[in-house]
Amino acid sequence: MRERNGQEDRPSLTPRQARRVRIVLSAVVMLVVAVALVIRLGSAPSVLTVGFYGIALILSGTAIVLSRRGRTRVATAVLGLGFVLVLLGEWMLGFPGGV
């Protein structure tokens, strides 16, 4: 491999591979959020809990759609920034057991 600026080039993902990685990542996040929602509803049912986790599920689905259309960087930004905002909102409202 060629060196550039003292670092080795590493093979980058093809656009198709990048889309698949983001789709799988978004689907895994969606499953984790769904499981967390079920657990949270079992311990403390709340409309706000459903709202926050619903937003997280919508963001995961949006990231999947964006990834399928080839907008992988936008999908990553939606997934990352959206979840930071959801977690921050949950923390600010002081949910018991929140982050």
PDB file of N, CA and C in Angstrom:
ATOM      1  N   MET A   1       0.831  -1.179   0.000  1.00  0.00           N
ATOM      2  CA  MET A   1       0.000   0.000   0.000  1.00  0.00           C
ATOM      3  C   MET A   1       0.876   1.243   0.000  1.00  0.00           C
ATOM      4  N   ARG A   2       0.392   2.262  -0.645  1.00  0.00           N
ATOM      5  CA  ARG A   2       1.134   3.507  -0.703  1.00  0.00           C
ATOM      6  C   ARG A   2       1.014   4.250   0.612  1.00  0.00           C
ATOM      7  N   GLU A   3       2.049   5.016   0.870  1.00  0.00           N
ATOM      8  CA  GLU A   3       2.005   5.855   2.063  1.00  0.00           C
ATOM      9  C   GLU A   3       1.692   7.272   1.642  1.00  0.00           C
ATOM     10  N   ARG A   4       0.882   7.923   2.461  1.00  0.00           N
ATOM     11  CA  ARG A   4       0.543   9.313   2.208  1.00  0.00           C
ATOM     12  C   ARG A   4       0.621  10.038   3.541  1.00  0.00           C
ATOM     13  N   ASN A   5       1.454  11.021   3.610  1.00  0.00           N
ATOM     14  CA  ASN A   5       1.647  11.789   4.845  1.00  0.00           C
ATOM     15  C   ASN A   5       2.072  10.898   6.005  1.00  0.00           C
ATOM     16  N   GLY A   6       2.863   9.894   5.716  1.00  0.00           N
ATOM     17  CA  GLY A   6       3.381   9.033   6.770  1.00  0.00           C
ATOM     18  C   GLY A   6       2.406   7.969   7.238  1.00  0.00           C
ATOM     19  N   GLN A   7       1.232   7.863   6.617  1.00  0.00           N
ATOM     20  CA  GLN A   7       0.249   6.862   7.013  1.00  0.00           C
ATOM     21  C   GLN A   7      -0.052   5.966   5.822  1.00  0.00           C
ATOM     22  N   GLU A   8      -0.335   4.729   6.135  1.00  0.00           N
ATOM     23  CA  GLU A   8      -0.689   3.796   5.073  1.00  0.00           C
ATOM     24  C   GLU A   8      -2.133   4.026   4.667  1.00  0.00           C
ATOM     25  N   ASP A   9      -2.393   3.917   3.371  1.00  0.00           N
ATOM     26  CA  ASP A   9      -3.770   3.975   2.898  1.00  0.00           C
ATOM     27  C   ASP A   9      -4.450   2.672   3.279  1.00  0.00           C
ATOM     28  N   ARG A  10      -5.629   2.789   3.788  1.00  0.00           N
ATOM     29  CA  ARG A  10      -6.391   1.576   4.071  1.00  0.00           C
ATOM     30  C   ARG A  10      -7.507   1.496   3.047  1.00  0.00           C
ATOM     31  N   PRO A  11      -7.869   0.314   2.676  1.00  0.00           N
ATOM     32  CA  PRO A  11      -8.912   0.204   1.656  1.00  0.00           C
ATOM     33  C   PRO A  11     -10.221   0.776   2.186  1.00  0.00           C
ATOM     34  N   SER A  12     -10.832   1.633   1.400  1.00  0.00           N
ATOM     35  CA  SER A  12     -12.088   2.230   1.828  1.00  0.00           C
ATOM     36  C   SER A  12     -13.250   1.355   1.364  1.00  0.00           C
ATOM     37  N   LEU A  13     -14.391   1.599   1.961  1.00  0.00           N
ATOM     38  CA  LEU A  13     -15.576   0.842   1.596  1.00  0.00           C
ATOM     39  C   LEU A  13     -16.112   1.341   0.263  1.00  0.00           C
ATOM     40  N   THR A  14     -16.650   0.431  -0.491  1.00  0.00           N
ATOM     41  CA  THR A  14     -17.346   0.842  -1.702  1.00  0.00           C
ATOM     42  C   THR A  14     -18.665   1.490  -1.270  1.00  0.00           C
ATOM     43  N   PRO A  15     -19.281   2.276  -2.129  1.00  0.00           N
ATOM     44  CA  PRO A  15     -20.561   2.882  -1.760  1.00  0.00           C
ATOM     45  C   PRO A  15     -21.610   1.852  -1.345  1.00  0.00           C
ATOM     46  N   ARG A  16     -21.633   0.731  -2.037  1.00  0.00           N
ATOM     47  CA  ARG A  16     -22.605  -0.314  -1.690  1.00  0.00           C
ATOM     48  C   ARG A  16     -22.320  -0.883  -0.295  1.00  0.00           C
ATOM     49  N   GLN A  17     -21.039  -1.107   0.019  1.00  0.00           N
ATOM     50  CA  GLN A  17     -20.685  -1.621   1.343  1.00  0.00           C
ATOM     51  C   GLN A  17     -21.019  -0.602   2.425  1.00  0.00           C
ATOM     52  N   ALA A  18     -20.765   0.674   2.158  1.00  0.00           N
ATOM     53  CA  ALA A  18     -21.076   1.717   3.131  1.00  0.00           C
ATOM     54  C   ALA A  18     -22.575   1.765   3.399  1.00  0.00           C
ATOM     55  N   ARG A  19     -23.371   1.650   2.359  1.00  0.00           N
ATOM     56  CA  ARG A  19     -24.828   1.646   2.545  1.00  0.00           C
ATOM     57  C   ARG A  19     -25.258   0.461   3.392  1.00  0.00           C
ATOM     58  N   ARG A  20     -24.716  -0.694   3.102  1.00  0.00           N
ATOM     59  CA  ARG A  20     -25.099  -1.890   3.867  1.00  0.00           C
ATOM     60  C   ARG A  20     -24.690  -1.792   5.330  1.00  0.00           C
ATOM     61  N   VAL A  21     -23.496  -1.246   5.584  1.00  0.00           N
ATOM     62  CA  VAL A  21     -23.042  -1.083   6.967  1.00  0.00           C
ATOM     63  C   VAL A  21     -23.994  -0.165   7.723  1.00  0.00           C
ATOM     64  N   ARG A  22     -24.369   0.975   7.111  1.00  0.00           N
ATOM     65  CA  ARG A  22     -25.266   1.919   7.776  1.00  0.00           C
ATOM     66  C   ARG A  22     -26.655   1.320   7.975  1.00  0.00           C
ATOM     67  N   ILE A  23     -27.133   0.550   6.997  1.00  0.00           N
ATOM     68  CA  ILE A  23     -28.448  -0.081   7.130  1.00  0.00           C
ATOM     69  C   ILE A  23     -28.448  -1.075   8.276  1.00  0.00           C
ATOM     70  N   VAL A  24     -27.420  -1.906   8.347  1.00  0.00           N
ATOM     71  CA  VAL A  24     -27.337  -2.894   9.430  1.00  0.00           C
ATOM     72  C   VAL A  24     -27.190  -2.192  10.780  1.00  0.00           C
ATOM     73  N   LEU A  25     -26.351  -1.160  10.844  1.00  0.00           N
ATOM     74  CA  LEU A  25     -26.179  -0.411  12.084  1.00  0.00           C
ATOM     75  C   LEU A  25     -27.503   0.212  12.535  1.00  0.00           C
ATOM     76  N   SER A  26     -28.224   0.808  11.614  1.00  0.00           N
ATOM     77  CA  SER A  26     -29.511   1.422  11.947  1.00  0.00           C
ATOM     78  C   SER A  26     -30.524   0.377  12.400  1.00  0.00           C
ATOM     79  N   ALA A  27     -30.534  -0.785  11.761  1.00  0.00           N
ATOM     80  CA  ALA A  27     -31.465  -1.848  12.148  1.00  0.00           C
ATOM     81  C   ALA A  27     -31.135  -2.384  13.538  1.00  0.00           C
ATOM     82  N   VAL A  28     -29.847  -2.525  13.842  1.00  0.00           N
ATOM     83  CA  VAL A  28     -29.446  -2.988  15.175  1.00  0.00           C
ATOM     84  C   VAL A  28     -29.850  -1.964  16.229  1.00  0.00           C
ATOM     85  N   VAL A  29     -29.628  -0.693  15.938  1.00  0.00           N
ATOM     86  CA  VAL A  29     -30.031   0.361  16.875  1.00  0.00           C
ATOM     87  C   VAL A  29     -31.540   0.332  17.072  1.00  0.00           C
ATOM     88  N   MET A  30     -32.280   0.115  16.003  1.00  0.00           N
ATOM     89  CA  MET A  30     -33.738   0.059  16.096  1.00  0.00           C
ATOM     90  C   MET A  30     -34.182  -1.096  16.996  1.00  0.00           C
ATOM     91  N   LEU A  31     -33.546  -2.250  16.870  1.00  0.00           N
ATOM     92  CA  LEU A  31     -33.880  -3.387  17.729  1.00  0.00           C
ATOM     93  C   LEU A  31     -33.548  -3.108  19.195  1.00  0.00           C
ATOM     94  N   VAL A  32     -32.398  -2.491  19.441  1.00  0.00           N
ATOM     95  CA  VAL A  32     -32.001  -2.160  20.817  1.00  0.00           C
ATOM     96  C   VAL A  32     -32.986  -1.165  21.433  1.00  0.00           C
ATOM     97  N   VAL A  33     -33.400  -0.182  20.663  1.00  0.00           N
ATOM     98  CA  VAL A  33     -34.354   0.807  21.158  1.00  0.00           C
ATOM     99  C   VAL A  33     -35.698   0.143  21.453  1.00  0.00           C
ATOM    100  N   ALA A  34     -36.134  -0.764  20.591  1.00  0.00           N
ATOM    101  CA  ALA A  34     -37.401  -1.460  20.819  1.00  0.00           C
ATOM    102  C   ALA A  34     -37.349  -2.294  22.093  1.00  0.00           C
ATOM    103  N   VAL A  35     -36.249  -2.992  22.317  1.00  0.00           N
ATOM    104  CA  VAL A  35     -36.096  -3.785  23.543  1.00  0.00           C
ATOM    105  C   VAL A  35     -36.071  -2.869  24.768  1.00  0.00           C
ATOM    106  N   ALA A  36     -35.339  -1.747  24.671  1.00  0.00           N
ATOM    107  CA  ALA A  36     -35.288  -0.801  25.789  1.00  0.00           C
ATOM    108  C   ALA A  36     -36.662  -0.221  26.067  1.00  0.00           C
ATOM    109  N   LEU A  37     -37.443   0.043  25.022  1.00  0.00           N
ATOM    110  CA  LEU A  37     -38.798   0.567  25.203  1.00  0.00           C
ATOM    111  C   LEU A  37     -39.669  -0.422  25.966  1.00  0.00           C
ATOM    112  N   VAL A  38     -39.595  -1.686  25.589  1.00  0.00           N
ATOM    113  CA  VAL A  38     -40.384  -2.713  26.274  1.00  0.00           C
ATOM    114  C   VAL A  38     -39.975  -2.810  27.743  1.00  0.00           C
ATOM    115  N   ILE A  39     -38.679  -2.770  28.010  1.00  0.00           N
ATOM    116  CA  ILE A  39     -38.193  -2.844  29.395  1.00  0.00           C
ATOM    117  C   ILE A  39     -38.647  -1.629  30.183  1.00  0.00           C
ATOM    118  N   ARG A  40     -38.511  -0.429  29.599  1.00  0.00           N
ATOM    119  CA  ARG A  40     -38.913   0.804  30.289  1.00  0.00           C
ATOM    120  C   ARG A  40     -40.408   0.839  30.542  1.00  0.00           C
ATOM    121  N   LEU A  41     -41.205   0.373  29.594  1.00  0.00           N
ATOM    122  CA  LEU A  41     -42.652   0.369  29.793  1.00  0.00           C
ATOM    123  C   LEU A  41     -43.058  -0.632  30.873  1.00  0.00           C
ATOM    124  N   GLY A  42     -42.285  -1.694  31.018  1.00  0.00           N
ATOM    125  CA  GLY A  42     -42.571  -2.655  32.072  1.00  0.00           C
ATOM    126  C   GLY A  42     -42.300  -2.097  33.457  1.00  0.00           C
ATOM    127  N   SER A  43     -41.311  -1.229  33.588  1.00  0.00           N
ATOM    128  CA  SER A  43     -40.953  -0.697  34.898  1.00  0.00           C
ATOM    129  C   SER A  43     -41.675   0.609  35.221  1.00  0.00           C
ATOM    130  N   ALA A  44     -41.846   1.496  34.245  1.00  0.00           N
ATOM    131  CA  ALA A  44     -42.496   2.782  34.504  1.00  0.00           C
ATOM    132  C   ALA A  44     -43.181   3.269  33.235  1.00  0.00           C
ATOM    133  N   PRO A  45     -44.448   2.844  33.030  1.00  0.00           N
ATOM    134  CA  PRO A  45     -45.139   3.275  31.817  1.00  0.00           C
ATOM    135  C   PRO A  45     -45.369   4.788  31.828  1.00  0.00           C
ATOM    136  N   SER A  46     -45.071   5.432  30.705  1.00  0.00           N
ATOM    137  CA  SER A  46     -45.202   6.877  30.604  1.00  0.00           C
ATOM    138  C   SER A  46     -45.369   7.260  29.137  1.00  0.00           C
ATOM    139  N   VAL A  47     -46.191   8.280  28.911  1.00  0.00           N
ATOM    140  CA  VAL A  47     -46.376   8.773  27.552  1.00  0.00           C
ATOM    141  C   VAL A  47     -45.075   9.398  27.045  1.00  0.00           C
ATOM    142  N   LEU A  48     -44.344  10.077  27.918  1.00  0.00           N
ATOM    143  CA  LEU A  48     -43.072  10.674  27.514  1.00  0.00           C
ATOM    144  C   LEU A  48     -42.050   9.613  27.131  1.00  0.00           C
ATOM    145  N   THR A  49     -42.042   8.501  27.857  1.00  0.00           N
ATOM    146  CA  THR A  49     -41.132   7.404  27.522  1.00  0.00           C
ATOM    147  C   THR A  49     -41.443   6.880  26.122  1.00  0.00           C
ATOM    148  N   VAL A  50     -42.732   6.659  25.857  1.00  0.00           N
ATOM    149  CA  VAL A  50     -43.133   6.189  24.532  1.00  0.00           C
ATOM    150  C   VAL A  50     -42.745   7.224  23.484  1.00  0.00           C
ATOM    151  N   GLY A  51     -42.906   8.501  23.801  1.00  0.00           N
ATOM    152  CA  GLY A  51     -42.549   9.568  22.869  1.00  0.00           C
ATOM    153  C   GLY A  51     -41.073   9.584  22.539  1.00  0.00           C
ATOM    154  N   PHE A  52     -40.231   9.547  23.570  1.00  0.00           N
ATOM    155  CA  PHE A  52     -38.786   9.586  23.338  1.00  0.00           C
ATOM    156  C   PHE A  52     -38.300   8.369  22.562  1.00  0.00           C
ATOM    157  N   TYR A  53     -38.753   7.192  22.968  1.00  0.00           N
ATOM    158  CA  TYR A  53     -38.317   5.987  22.262  1.00  0.00           C
ATOM    159  C   TYR A  53     -38.948   5.904  20.873  1.00  0.00           C
ATOM    160  N   GLY A  54     -40.147   6.456  20.724  1.00  0.00           N
ATOM    161  CA  GLY A  54     -40.762   6.529  19.404  1.00  0.00           C
ATOM    162  C   GLY A  54     -39.945   7.405  18.461  1.00  0.00           C
ATOM    163  N   ILE A  55     -39.472   8.542  18.981  1.00  0.00           N
ATOM    164  CA  ILE A  55     -38.608   9.408  18.181  1.00  0.00           C
ATOM    165  C   ILE A  55     -37.340   8.656  17.774  1.00  0.00           C
ATOM    166  N   ALA A  56     -36.772   7.906  18.709  1.00  0.00           N
ATOM    167  CA  ALA A  56     -35.560   7.144  18.404  1.00  0.00           C
ATOM    168  C   ALA A  56     -35.829   6.089  17.320  1.00  0.00           C
ATOM    169  N   LEU A  57     -36.996   5.452  17.368  1.00  0.00           N
ATOM    170  CA  LEU A  57     -37.343   4.473  16.334  1.00  0.00           C
ATOM    171  C   LEU A  57     -37.530   5.155  14.977  1.00  0.00           C
ATOM    172  N   ILE A  58     -38.160   6.324  14.987  1.00  0.00           N
ATOM    173  CA  ILE A  58     -38.338   7.067  13.738  1.00  0.00           C
ATOM    174  C   ILE A  58     -36.986   7.470  13.152  1.00  0.00           C
ATOM    175  N   LEU A  59     -36.073   7.923  14.006  1.00  0.00           N
ATOM    176  CA  LEU A  59     -34.745   8.301  13.536  1.00  0.00           C
ATOM    177  C   LEU A  59     -34.002   7.107  12.938  1.00  0.00           C
ATOM    178  N   SER A  60     -34.140   5.941  13.555  1.00  0.00           N
ATOM    179  CA  SER A  60     -33.500   4.740  13.014  1.00  0.00           C
ATOM    180  C   SER A  60     -34.058   4.394  11.643  1.00  0.00           C
ATOM    181  N   GLY A  61     -35.371   4.469  11.505  1.00  0.00           N
ATOM    182  CA  GLY A  61     -35.996   4.200  10.217  1.00  0.00           C
ATOM    183  C   GLY A  61     -35.583   5.210   9.157  1.00  0.00           C
ATOM    184  N   THR A  62     -35.487   6.473   9.573  1.00  0.00           N
ATOM    185  CA  THR A  62     -35.039   7.517   8.650  1.00  0.00           C
ATOM    186  C   THR A  62     -33.610   7.249   8.187  1.00  0.00           C
ATOM    187  N   ALA A  63     -32.763   6.821   9.104  1.00  0.00           N
ATOM    188  CA  ALA A  63     -31.376   6.512   8.743  1.00  0.00           C
ATOM    189  C   ALA A  63     -31.314   5.342   7.765  1.00  0.00           C
ATOM    190  N   ILE A  64     -32.189   4.371   7.928  1.00  0.00           N
ATOM    191  CA  ILE A  64     -32.224   3.241   6.992  1.00  0.00           C
ATOM    192  C   ILE A  64     -32.613   3.724   5.597  1.00  0.00           C
ATOM    193  N   VAL A  65     -33.652   4.559   5.522  1.00  0.00           N
ATOM    194  CA  VAL A  65     -34.102   5.071   4.225  1.00  0.00           C
ATOM    195  C   VAL A  65     -33.009   5.917   3.573  1.00  0.00           C
ATOM    196  N   LEU A  66     -32.384   6.785   4.357  1.00  0.00           N
ATOM    197  CA  LEU A  66     -31.308   7.616   3.809  1.00  0.00           C
ATOM    198  C   LEU A  66     -30.146   6.754   3.316  1.00  0.00           C
ATOM    199  N   SER A  67     -29.815   5.711   4.058  1.00  0.00           N
ATOM    200  CA  SER A  67     -28.726   4.821   3.649  1.00  0.00           C
ATOM    201  C   SER A  67     -29.058   4.103   2.350  1.00  0.00           C
ATOM    202  N   ARG A  68     -30.290   3.675   2.216  1.00  0.00           N
ATOM    203  CA  ARG A  68     -30.693   2.980   0.986  1.00  0.00           C
ATOM    204  C   ARG A  68     -30.609   3.892  -0.223  1.00  0.00           C
ATOM    205  N   ARG A  69     -30.779   5.185   0.002  1.00  0.00           N
ATOM    206  CA  ARG A  69     -30.703   6.154  -1.098  1.00  0.00           C
ATOM    207  C   ARG A  69     -29.288   6.677  -1.311  1.00  0.00           C
ATOM    208  N   GLY A  70     -28.326   6.142  -0.571  1.00  0.00           N
ATOM    209  CA  GLY A  70     -26.940   6.510  -0.783  1.00  0.00           C
ATOM    210  C   GLY A  70     -26.465   7.695   0.034  1.00  0.00           C
ATOM    211  N   ARG A  71     -27.245   8.185   0.957  1.00  0.00           N
ATOM    212  CA  ARG A  71     -26.873   9.329   1.791  1.00  0.00           C
ATOM    213  C   ARG A  71     -26.351   8.826   3.130  1.00  0.00           C
ATOM    214  N   THR A  72     -25.240   8.089   3.092  1.00  0.00           N
ATOM    215  CA  THR A  72     -24.753   7.426   4.294  1.00  0.00           C
ATOM    216  C   THR A  72     -24.236   8.405   5.342  1.00  0.00           C
ATOM    217  N   ARG A  73     -23.593   9.469   4.932  1.00  0.00           N
ATOM    218  CA  ARG A  73     -23.096  10.448   5.918  1.00  0.00           C
ATOM    219  C   ARG A  73     -24.245  11.168   6.591  1.00  0.00           C
ATOM    220  N   VAL A  74     -25.261  11.514   5.820  1.00  0.00           N
ATOM    221  CA  VAL A  74     -26.435  12.158   6.406  1.00  0.00           C
ATOM    222  C   VAL A  74     -27.136  11.189   7.357  1.00  0.00           C
ATOM    223  N   ALA A  75     -27.213   9.923   6.965  1.00  0.00           N
ATOM    224  CA  ALA A  75     -27.846   8.909   7.820  1.00  0.00           C
ATOM    225  C   ALA A  75     -27.104   8.775   9.141  1.00  0.00           C
ATOM    226  N   THR A  76     -25.784   8.782   9.088  1.00  0.00           N
ATOM    227  CA  THR A  76     -24.992   8.689  10.313  1.00  0.00           C
ATOM    228  C   THR A  76     -25.219   9.913  11.189  1.00  0.00           C
ATOM    229  N   ALA A  77     -25.293  11.084  10.573  1.00  0.00           N
ATOM    230  CA  ALA A  77     -25.542  12.312  11.341  1.00  0.00           C
ATOM    231  C   ALA A  77     -26.926  12.285  11.977  1.00  0.00           C
ATOM    232  N   VAL A  78     -27.935  11.850  11.237  1.00  0.00           N
ATOM    233  CA  VAL A  78     -29.297  11.762  11.781  1.00  0.00           C
ATOM    234  C   VAL A  78     -29.324  10.803  12.952  1.00  0.00           C
ATOM    235  N   LEU A  79     -28.695   9.664  12.792  1.00  0.00           N
ATOM    236  CA  LEU A  79     -28.689   8.659  13.851  1.00  0.00           C
ATOM    237  C   LEU A  79     -27.945   9.163  15.080  1.00  0.00           C
ATOM    238  N   GLY A  80     -26.751   9.702  14.893  1.00  0.00           N
ATOM    239  CA  GLY A  80     -25.945  10.155  16.029  1.00  0.00           C
ATOM    240  C   GLY A  80     -26.507  11.380  16.725  1.00  0.00           C
ATOM    241  N   LEU A  81     -26.760  12.443  15.985  1.00  0.00           N
ATOM    242  CA  LEU A  81     -27.260  13.673  16.598  1.00  0.00           C
ATOM    243  C   LEU A  81     -28.663  13.504  17.162  1.00  0.00           C
ATOM    244  N   GLY A  82     -29.479  12.733  16.467  1.00  0.00           N
ATOM    245  CA  GLY A  82     -30.835  12.491  16.972  1.00  0.00           C
ATOM    246  C   GLY A  82     -30.831  11.784  18.305  1.00  0.00           C
ATOM    247  N   PHE A  83     -29.998  10.783  18.442  1.00  0.00           N
ATOM    248  CA  PHE A  83     -29.966  10.049  19.702  1.00  0.00           C
ATOM    249  C   PHE A  83     -29.347  10.863  20.823  1.00  0.00           C
ATOM    250  N   VAL A  84     -28.387  11.706  20.491  1.00  0.00           N
ATOM    251  CA  VAL A  84     -27.835  12.595  21.519  1.00  0.00           C
ATOM    252  C   VAL A  84     -28.938  13.518  22.032  1.00  0.00           C
ATOM    253  N   LEU A  85     -29.746  14.053  21.127  1.00  0.00           N
ATOM    254  CA  LEU A  85     -30.832  14.931  21.539  1.00  0.00           C
ATOM    255  C   LEU A  85     -31.892  14.191  22.353  1.00  0.00           C
ATOM    256  N   VAL A  86     -32.224  12.971  21.956  1.00  0.00           N
ATOM    257  CA  VAL A  86     -33.212  12.181  22.713  1.00  0.00           C
ATOM    258  C   VAL A  86     -32.684  11.873  24.116  1.00  0.00           C
ATOM    259  N   LEU A  87     -31.436  11.453  24.216  1.00  0.00           N
ATOM    260  CA  LEU A  87     -30.865  11.149  25.529  1.00  0.00           C
ATOM    261  C   LEU A  87     -30.750  12.401  26.390  1.00  0.00           C
ATOM    262  N   LEU A  88     -30.385  13.516  25.776  1.00  0.00           N
ATOM    263  CA  LEU A  88     -30.302  14.778  26.509  1.00  0.00           C
ATOM    264  C   LEU A  88     -31.680  15.201  27.015  1.00  0.00           C
ATOM    265  N   GLY A  89     -32.694  15.063  26.184  1.00  0.00           N
ATOM    266  CA  GLY A  89     -34.054  15.392  26.610  1.00  0.00           C
ATOM    267  C   GLY A  89     -34.527  14.514  27.742  1.00  0.00           C
ATOM    268  N   GLU A  90     -34.227  13.234  27.665  1.00  0.00           N
ATOM    269  CA  GLU A  90     -34.609  12.315  28.736  1.00  0.00           C
ATOM    270  C   GLU A  90     -33.881  12.663  30.032  1.00  0.00           C
ATOM    271  N   TRP A  91     -32.602  12.997  29.921  1.00  0.00           N
ATOM    272  CA  TRP A  91     -31.821  13.347  31.101  1.00  0.00           C
ATOM    273  C   TRP A  91     -32.332  14.660  31.721  1.00  0.00           C
ATOM    274  N   MET A  92     -32.655  15.646  30.877  1.00  0.00           N
ATOM    275  CA  MET A  92     -33.116  16.942  31.386  1.00  0.00           C
ATOM    276  C   MET A  92     -34.465  16.833  32.090  1.00  0.00           C
ATOM    277  N   LEU A  93     -35.302  15.943  31.609  1.00  0.00           N
ATOM    278  CA  LEU A  93     -36.606  15.761  32.264  1.00  0.00           C
ATOM    279  C   LEU A  93     -36.501  14.887  33.499  1.00  0.00           C
ATOM    280  N   GLY A  94     -35.335  14.296  33.712  1.00  0.00           N
ATOM    281  CA  GLY A  94     -35.064  13.549  34.947  1.00  0.00           C
ATOM    282  C   GLY A  94     -35.852  12.274  35.102  1.00  0.00           C
ATOM    283  N   PHE A  95     -35.945  11.503  34.039  1.00  0.00           N
ATOM    284  CA  PHE A  95     -36.631  10.237  34.151  1.00  0.00           C
ATOM    285  C   PHE A  95     -35.909   9.320  35.121  1.00  0.00           C
ATOM    286  N   PRO A  96     -36.650   8.602  35.962  1.00  0.00           N
ATOM    287  CA  PRO A  96     -35.979   7.634  36.830  1.00  0.00           C
ATOM    288  C   PRO A  96     -35.349   6.543  35.978  1.00  0.00           C
ATOM    289  N   GLY A  97     -34.111   6.257  36.243  1.00  0.00           N
ATOM    290  CA  GLY A  97     -33.392   5.243  35.488  1.00  0.00           C
ATOM    291  C   GLY A  97     -32.866   5.766  34.178  1.00  0.00           C
ATOM    292  N   GLY A  98     -32.985   7.050  33.923  1.00  0.00           N
ATOM    293  CA  GLY A  98     -32.495   7.640  32.686  1.00  0.00           C
ATOM    294  C   GLY A  98     -30.983   7.747  32.703  1.00  0.00           C
ATOM    295  N   VAL A  99     -30.440   8.123  31.594  1.00  0.00           N
ATOM    296  CA  VAL A  99     -28.986   8.243  31.446  1.00  0.00           C
ATOM    297  C   VAL A  99     -28.487   9.403  32.266  1.00  0.00           C
TER     298      VAL A  99
END
